[in-house]
C-alpha positions as a printed Julia matrix, in Angstrom:
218×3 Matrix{Float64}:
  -7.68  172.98   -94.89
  -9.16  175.74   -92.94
 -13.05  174.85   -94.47
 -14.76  171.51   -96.09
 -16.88  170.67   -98.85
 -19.57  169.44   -97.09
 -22.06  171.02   -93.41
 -22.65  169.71   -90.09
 -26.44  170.2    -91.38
 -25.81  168.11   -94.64
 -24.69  164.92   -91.98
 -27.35  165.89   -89.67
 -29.51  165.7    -92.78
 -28.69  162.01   -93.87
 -29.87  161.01   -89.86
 -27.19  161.45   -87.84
 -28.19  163.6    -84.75
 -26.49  164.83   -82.14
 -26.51  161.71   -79.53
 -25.21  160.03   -82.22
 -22.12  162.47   -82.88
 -21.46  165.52   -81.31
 -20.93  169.12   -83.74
 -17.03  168.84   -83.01
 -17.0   165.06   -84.3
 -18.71  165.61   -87.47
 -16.51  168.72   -88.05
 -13.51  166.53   -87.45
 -14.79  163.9    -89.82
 -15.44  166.34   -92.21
 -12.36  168.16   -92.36
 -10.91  164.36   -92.76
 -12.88  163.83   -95.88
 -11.76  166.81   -97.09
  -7.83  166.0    -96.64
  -9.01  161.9    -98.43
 -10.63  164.01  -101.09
  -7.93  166.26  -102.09
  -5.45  163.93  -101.73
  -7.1   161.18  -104.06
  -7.93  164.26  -106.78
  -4.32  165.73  -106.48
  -5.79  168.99  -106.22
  -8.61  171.17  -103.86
 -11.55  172.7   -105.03
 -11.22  176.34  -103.51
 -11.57  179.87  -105.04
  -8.23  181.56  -104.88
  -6.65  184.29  -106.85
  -2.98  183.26  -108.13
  -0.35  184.39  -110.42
   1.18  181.96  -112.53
   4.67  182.35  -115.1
   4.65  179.62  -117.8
   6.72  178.91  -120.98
   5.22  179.88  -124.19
   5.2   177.25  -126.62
   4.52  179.01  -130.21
   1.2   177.88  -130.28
  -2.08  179.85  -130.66
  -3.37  177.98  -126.9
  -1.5   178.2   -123.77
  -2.86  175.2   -121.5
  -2.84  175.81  -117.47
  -2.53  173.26  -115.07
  -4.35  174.93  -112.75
  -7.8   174.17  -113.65
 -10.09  175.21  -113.83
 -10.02  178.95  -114.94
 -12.81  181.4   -113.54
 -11.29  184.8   -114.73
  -8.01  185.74  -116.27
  -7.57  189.71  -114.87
  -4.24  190.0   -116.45
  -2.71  188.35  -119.38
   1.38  189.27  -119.95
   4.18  187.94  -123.01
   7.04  189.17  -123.46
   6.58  192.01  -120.45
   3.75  193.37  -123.07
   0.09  193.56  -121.81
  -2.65  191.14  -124.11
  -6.02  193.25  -124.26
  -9.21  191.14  -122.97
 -10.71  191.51  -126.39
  -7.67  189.48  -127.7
  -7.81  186.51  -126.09
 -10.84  183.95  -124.8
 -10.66  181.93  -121.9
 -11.94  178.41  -121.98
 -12.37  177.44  -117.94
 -13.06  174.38  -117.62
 -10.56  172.75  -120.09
  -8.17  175.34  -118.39
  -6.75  177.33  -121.49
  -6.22  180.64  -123.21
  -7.04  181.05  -126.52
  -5.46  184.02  -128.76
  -7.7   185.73  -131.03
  -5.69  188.07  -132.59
  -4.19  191.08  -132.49
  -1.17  189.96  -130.94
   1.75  190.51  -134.07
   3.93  192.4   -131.22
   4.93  188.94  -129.88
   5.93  187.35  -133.08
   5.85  186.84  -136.48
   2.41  185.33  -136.12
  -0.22  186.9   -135.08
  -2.46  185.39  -132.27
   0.29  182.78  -131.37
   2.07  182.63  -127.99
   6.03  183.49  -128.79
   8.06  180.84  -127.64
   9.81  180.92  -124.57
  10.97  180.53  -120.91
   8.47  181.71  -118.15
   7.62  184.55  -120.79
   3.98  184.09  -120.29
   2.01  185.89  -117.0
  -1.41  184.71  -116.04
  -3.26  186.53  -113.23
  -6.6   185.87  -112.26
  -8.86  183.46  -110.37
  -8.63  179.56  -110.44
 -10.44  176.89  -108.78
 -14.4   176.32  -107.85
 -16.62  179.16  -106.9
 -18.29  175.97  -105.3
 -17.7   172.67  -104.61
 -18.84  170.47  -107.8
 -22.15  168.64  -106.2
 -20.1   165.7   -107.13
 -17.41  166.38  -104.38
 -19.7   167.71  -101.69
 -21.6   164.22  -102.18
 -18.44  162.04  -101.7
 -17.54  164.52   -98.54
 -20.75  163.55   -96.82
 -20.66  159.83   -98.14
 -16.57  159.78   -96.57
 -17.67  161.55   -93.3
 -20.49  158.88   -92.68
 -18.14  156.3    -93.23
 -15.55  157.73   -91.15
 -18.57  158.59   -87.75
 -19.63  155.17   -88.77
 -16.23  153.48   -88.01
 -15.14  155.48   -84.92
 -17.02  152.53   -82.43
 -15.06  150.03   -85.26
 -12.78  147.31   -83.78
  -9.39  148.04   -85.02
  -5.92  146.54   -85.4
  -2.81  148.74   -85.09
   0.73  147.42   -85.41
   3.03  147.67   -82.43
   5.29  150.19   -84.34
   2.57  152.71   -84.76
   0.75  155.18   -82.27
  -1.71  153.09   -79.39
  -4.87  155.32   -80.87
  -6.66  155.02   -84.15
  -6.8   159.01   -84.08
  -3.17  158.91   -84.71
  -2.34  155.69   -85.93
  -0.4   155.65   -89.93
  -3.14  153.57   -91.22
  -5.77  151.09   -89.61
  -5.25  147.69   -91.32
  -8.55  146.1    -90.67
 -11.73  147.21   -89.56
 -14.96  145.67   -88.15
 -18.3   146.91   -89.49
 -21.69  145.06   -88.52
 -19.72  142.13   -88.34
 -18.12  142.53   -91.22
 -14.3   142.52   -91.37
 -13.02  144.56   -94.34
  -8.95  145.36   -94.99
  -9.0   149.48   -95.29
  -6.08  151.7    -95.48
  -6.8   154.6    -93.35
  -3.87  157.32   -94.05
  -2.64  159.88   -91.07
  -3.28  163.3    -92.69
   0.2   164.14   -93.24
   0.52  160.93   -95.43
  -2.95  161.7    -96.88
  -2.14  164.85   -98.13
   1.7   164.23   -99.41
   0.61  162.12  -102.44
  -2.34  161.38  -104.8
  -3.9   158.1   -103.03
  -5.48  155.58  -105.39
  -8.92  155.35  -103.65
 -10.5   157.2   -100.66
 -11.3   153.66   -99.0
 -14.98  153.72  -100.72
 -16.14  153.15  -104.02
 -18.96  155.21  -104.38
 -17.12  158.05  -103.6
 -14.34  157.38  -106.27
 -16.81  156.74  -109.04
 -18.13  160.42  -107.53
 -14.49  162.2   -107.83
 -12.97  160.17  -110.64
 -13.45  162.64  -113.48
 -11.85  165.72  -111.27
  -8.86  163.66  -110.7
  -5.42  165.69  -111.69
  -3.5   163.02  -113.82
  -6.52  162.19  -116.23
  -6.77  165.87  -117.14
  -6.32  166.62  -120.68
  -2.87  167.5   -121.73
  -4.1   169.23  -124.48
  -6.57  169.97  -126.74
């Protein structure tokens, strides 16, 4: 993660000044929300221009899983170029859309000829910007997370002597309040979809941009 979704002005913003937590410390919570974030979404929310070979399935759609879609610069079957005027590109739901012209590839026009890998899809995927959604759980997460660095803690033996890099903290102490809260170790964090990020406001924020409740299809 070599950016997050969220500033050092955004925390700054919500009160927390620079006694309070220094520019590195806020980075480093940020960049931890980031890895919670990701992790609990199964995905990231970056601009990036990819290449992708997928099996046609006979159909007039051809649904992505990466999602979603900004711009489609290149659209292959078969080894045969589709013109831009032929097909439509629905972004968000994260499918391509034949609109004809397309008989070269089957029997059918506009449908997607059935096959292995036989489809090419070049273009851009991902956010131009992080949904407001997801920059508002990264600063929620990275108050939490400044908020809970003077918290008492409770490490097993087996694990590292420091919260920095303990595998999870197992109970933590908040105006007085003792809460159980997983903390994952980044590795861990980022190795599987979590089922919360430890607060609730900020799932209710990210649920509807988790990966597994995407539409299959349409």
């Amino acid at each position: 993660m070599a950016d997050t979704y969220a500033s050092v002005q955004d925390i700054r913003d919500r009160g927390v000044d620079a006694s309070a937590a220094d520019d590195t410390t806020v980075n480093r919570a940020l960049l931890r929300a980031g890895i919670v974030i990701e992790a609990y979404c199964g995905r990231d929310f970056r601009k990036r221009e990819e290449t992708y070979r997928v099996d046609g399935g006979g159909r007039r759609s051809l649904f992505l899983d990466d999602r979603p879609v900004i711009e489609v610069l290149d659209l292959k079957v078969d080894g045969y170029a589709v013109n831009a005027g032929d097909f439509v590109v629905y972004g968000d739901a994260g499918y391509i859309r034949l609109s004809g012209g397309t008989s070269i590839f089957t029997g059918y026009a506009g449908v997607f000829a059935s096959g292995s890998q036989n489809v090419e899809v070049h273009g851009w995927f991902g956010y131009e910007a992080p949904p407001p959604e997801v920059r508002e759980a990264c600063i929620l997460l990275t108050l939490m997370f400044l908020r809970m660095m003077g918290a008492e803690v409770n490490v097993s033996q087996s694990q590292a002597n420091t919260a920095d890099r303990a595998v999870g903290i197992k109970r933590v102490k908040v105006d007085d309040l003792s809460v159980e809260y997983e903390y994952p170790r980044d590795v861990a964090a980022a190795s599987a979809q979590k089922k919360s990020t430890g607060l609730v406001e900020a799932d209710r924020l990210l649920w509807r941009f988790r990966k597994d409740l995407e539409a299959i299809a349409i």
